[in-house]
Amino acid sequence: HGAAFLGSSCLRAFRLGDANGTAVDSHNVSPTITKCWSVCSRIVNLLGKGLMHADEVIGNACAQGLVISFSYDGHDAPILNPFLYEGFALALNELNSALKKFNSIDHADPTRASTLIRAAGVLLAASTSGAGSRSNTEDVSVDLGPARLQCTEALFSILGGAAYRKDEELSLAVGEALAAYADAFGNAKWSNESEIWPDDYDEVFAFDLPPHQHVLYTLFQREVTHTNPLKRNASAAVLLALVAHASRQANLGRMDRAMVKQVSKNINLFQNSFIKLLSDPKSKQLSRESCCRGLAACRGLAHTLGDDGGILNERLLKAFGQTTYGGSAMIETESQARERRNERDGADADFPETEIGGAAGITESALGAFREMAAAAISLGRPDTVYSLLILSTSHSAWLAPGNRDKYNERSLLGNARAENSVSVRNALRPHLGKLVPRLLRACNDPNKHTREQMNSLWVALTGGGAESRAVITQNFLSTIDALIQDAVCSSWRARAGACSAISDIIVGRSWDELGGGGVVVDDDGEKMNTTASIRLIRLWRSALRALDDVRLVVRERGEVLGRSLRALTIRLCDPSVLISSDDTFLSDSDQMKKDREIEVQAEYAAAVSLGWLVKYGLNAPCPEATGICISCLLGIVDVSKPTTLQPVLAELCYALLMAMSGLEPAALNYLQVRAAGDSNSGGSGNDRYDNLERIRIQAAMSGPIATALNKCLEMVKHVDLETQQKLVPVFDSSLRTGAGFATRAATADAVSNLSNSCPSAFRFKGISSVNPTVRLLRALYYASERERGITAKDKMTHALGNLAALAPGSSVRQLVIKACKRYCESSGSNNDPSARKAAAATVRAIVVRSSNQLYDGGPNDIWRKKVLPVAFLGRHDEDTKVSTLWKDVWDEGGSIMSSSGRNDDTYGITLQENLLPFLEMAIISALRDMSWARRRHACSALLELSNSNILAPTSRSIIGDEDENDHDRFLQRAKSSSVLLRECTRIIARPRVWVGKADTIKAGSIIAGKWCSIAPAKGTSIDSLHGYYHTEWFPIVLKIDSYDDLFDGDGWFALNHSEADYLQDADCDVDEVK
């Protein structure tokens, strides 16, 4: 380091000290001076050779030594002494090799490349006077002119190279080196200048150009249009360095320099190149920010050269194109553009053309951030402000480096064209932030990454970031949220996506008052006047649900984020406990109570608005994701709300939750259940598999969050007024009748059972007709249970029906029971319906077991004794064991109640069968005469049971003659019933048709006849002497003397001589069956 620093310092001092001496006249030089120049040339040569040293410290020391040696204090580089040409050329040759080495893949080193780039810039600038020199001797291996061109190409090769990939800031260093090379001699006259450049890059033509034209020509014709995106990215920083250097020189009054003139002539190329690179989808942060600052430098240079910037501004704003918030005043419409082209080219006005933006080939996403800046500047009426906004939007660390801070700041780039500094710009824009904040926030959340990064930097620069930004949003919250809500449903998908993300960010932690306050409005009619918090909350939900159902995936993803944020906000607004601020600690008790009451009222407002809209519209959304977020929000609101808060919408909420039980269940489960029931290859019966899957589905539904919310709502019912409670009964009726799945019906049944026990008064209405909600619900439960296929849901509905029957009017319950018994009797034979028979039996059992109070009132027809229990007696003999078990429960439970009630004024007996004997007799006869063979079999079995139980036999005291008046009535009751049943049995036996169960009739008839034969009187003989109050007409069996041919009196049965053929014909059956 010491040797390099000492040698380079001596060389610099000697070179600058003799700048006007031997450099001008090298022939009249003393030998001592010549020797000194020879030593200087050797020093330059040695420093050049040290650039390739393997030790990084030595290499950097040599590079810094060259920088010191040929640095200068003025604006123009001193003339290079001819004695240094040879050593200088060798050093440039070594520098060229070093640049190539440390930019290669194997030896890429950004640190060494950076020092070499700086050294190259200094050497190229210092050797400008010898640009075209060539040695006349053959001993010199390298000429200075070609070495300079090779070094320039090495600098260009850094752009996009291996070293650049490791450190993109090298491109800015290359730009500064090329700027120093191009402006080394500002006022020099160049013999090979050319104002006309070929369209395609020509290396020979480029090498013949002076440095300032050489650099610009190579950049515009080769680097900016290169196919390698890394090359294009790196070119932006080089262009910035050039135009910034020219702008700084112009600001200092050096407008006559060749490099400044050349840049100003090509200012349009610079601007177009910056815009093109901005729109490049492959551009990186440094490239984009270089373009932003480069555009500002173009404006500053043009202003310094006397241009008012109108054309430049117009071209820039048109290139940025139309914003998503409406066209700028500087942008022509499609029709205006067509008219202009027609006037210019004479084309057909009706010829269809497609416009894709302000600049050809620039997509909507590429210039999103800059369109917003342009729109902001135009809306403020200050187009020049866009350049300050461009600079404020840059945040790369390269601009804060000590060497770059003063070179690329706003003052340096814009000069006198700058509006104000960043603080002044921020203060000037503050009155207009109400218009700017929505645009900036939307652009800060743009789907394009480049737009987001650019606008986030601008947002922080304008608002300060952090708490200051939050305060700015709060100050303009209402106008901002209204504008973003409109953007969330506009036609541009990018605006929709950005607005959704912006809304989700700014609504966090907001209160009811911040949203606008006001009362409850559950419908938004679209009016813009008197927009309250209710309207804004509804519009927010509408925007979120639309975003969730958007055709664009990006918008749907942003809609999910907005939905979650909106859900959190809504739940927070409905929870009064989280709205109490910590600042309220110092309030007095009365003020605290008043404050708490206001918060509770606001929570009630929020809950009423949210629940009302979500129940009415949210749960009916066609998009499943939207329905899911609405359900989740409903669950959260229910979890934090008080009963008084939910009271206005409790009925609608319960209905929505009940319908959601099946509505949100995957349809695949129903498909699986139906297919499993019909799969004959699986083990077990189809009904068992169906019931198992149904039980699993109901368990899953009942353990889910919707069921939890429903249970909490039902727990709140007992805390609300009676009118609200009674509103739930029609809701349950509607959910049973319109529910799409058994999960809804099962949940409704559980809800009815729950409220029947906790709030029985809710089911007591006046009236017994179908307008009575309880009666309608009772019938709905019966019909739903009858239609239900699965056993689990059917049992739940039957259970609920039994609980509800205890609260329903008695006449309605009796009508339902009669209908169920009739339905049971009709659902056999050719109309066989096992499900209907089971539903009827389960319904009667549920009413008898769970509503036993109804059995004490049989109505004017005493249906329980005369209709229900006789049907139950026959139903116990049903072939289906489940049905027979149900009827057995009805018989046992109903019989015990009938026995305890003592309502047997018209019948006599000790046991239940004897007490109900007249009604059992009618039921059995009706069944025996039924068209259904199953009903006949049940009757035969029941008749046989009565016969075996000695019910159809004389009383024990009547046989021994020791009777009282009560025994006399029992005897007459038995005699009448036995006579009727024996006659019916005889008639059935007399019919020749043979059927299953007829044998029981024969057995029963034989038993009845045998029981009564012991006391049967002979016809014509009075037994009044023995039993003064007995009469023969009441006896089932009467002995008729001298009557051998009659089975029944006068029928001549045994006298008839039927042949076997006649018997078979009458029997209407096969011989085998007869036998």
GROMACS .gro file of N, CA and C in nm, residues 801 816-817 820-821 839-849 864 868 887 890:
model
   60
  801LEU      N    1  -9.147  -3.483   1.862
  801LEU     CA    2  -9.293  -3.483   1.852
  801LEU      C    3  -9.357  -3.520   1.985
  816LEU      N    4 -10.410  -3.615   1.550
  816LEU     CA    5 -10.287  -3.672   1.497
  816LEU      C    6 -10.276  -3.820   1.530
  817VAL      N    7 -10.316  -3.857   1.652
  817VAL     CA    8 -10.309  -3.998   1.692
  817VAL      C    9 -10.405  -4.082   1.610
  820ALA      N   10 -10.254  -4.127   1.278
  820ALA     CA   11 -10.143  -4.223   1.281
  820ALA      C   12 -10.195  -4.366   1.288
  821CYS      N   13 -10.299  -4.390   1.370
  821CYS     CA   14 -10.355  -4.525   1.379
  821CYS      C   15 -10.418  -4.567   1.247
  839ALA      N   16  -9.340  -4.541   1.144
  839ALA     CA   17  -9.354  -4.401   1.183
  839ALA      C   18  -9.481  -4.379   1.263
  840ALA      N   19  -9.589  -4.443   1.221
  840ALA     CA   20  -9.715  -4.429   1.296
  840ALA      C   21  -9.703  -4.487   1.436
  841ALA      N   22  -9.645  -4.606   1.446
  841ALA     CA   23  -9.629  -4.667   1.579
  841ALA      C   24  -9.537  -4.584   1.667
  842ALA      N   25  -9.427  -4.533   1.609
  842ALA     CA   26  -9.335  -4.451   1.688
  842ALA      C   27  -9.400  -4.321   1.732
  843THR      N   28  -9.484  -4.264   1.645
  843THR     CA   29  -9.552  -4.139   1.682
  843THR      C   30  -9.646  -4.162   1.800
  844VAL      N   31  -9.727  -4.267   1.792
  844VAL     CA   32  -9.820  -4.295   1.902
  844VAL      C   33  -9.743  -4.326   2.030
  845ARG      N   34  -9.636  -4.403   2.017
  845ARG     CA   35  -9.559  -4.435   2.137
  845ARG      C   36  -9.499  -4.309   2.199
  846ALA      N   37  -9.441  -4.219   2.114
  846ALA     CA   38  -9.382  -4.098   2.167
  846ALA      C   39  -9.485  -4.013   2.241
  847ILE      N   40  -9.604  -4.004   2.186
  847ILE     CA   41  -9.708  -3.924   2.253
  847ILE      C   42  -9.751  -3.990   2.383
  848VAL      N   43  -9.767  -4.121   2.380
  848VAL     CA   44  -9.812  -4.191   2.501
  848VAL      C   45  -9.706  -4.186   2.611
  849VAL      N   46  -9.579  -4.204   2.571
  849VAL     CA   47  -9.473  -4.210   2.672
  849VAL      C   48  -9.434  -4.071   2.719
  864TRP      N   49 -10.855  -4.288   2.328
  864TRP     CA   50 -10.746  -4.368   2.382
  864TRP      C   51 -10.792  -4.510   2.414
  868VAL      N   52 -10.707  -4.615   2.022
  868VAL     CA   53 -10.562  -4.628   2.024
  868VAL      C   54 -10.519  -4.760   2.086
  887TRP      N   55  -9.559  -5.088   1.968
  887TRP     CA   56  -9.699  -5.100   2.009
  887TRP      C   57  -9.711  -5.163   2.147
  890VAL      N   58  -9.678  -4.888   2.382
  890VAL     CA   59  -9.802  -4.810   2.386
  890VAL      C   60  -9.906  -4.881   2.473
   0.00000   0.00000   0.00000
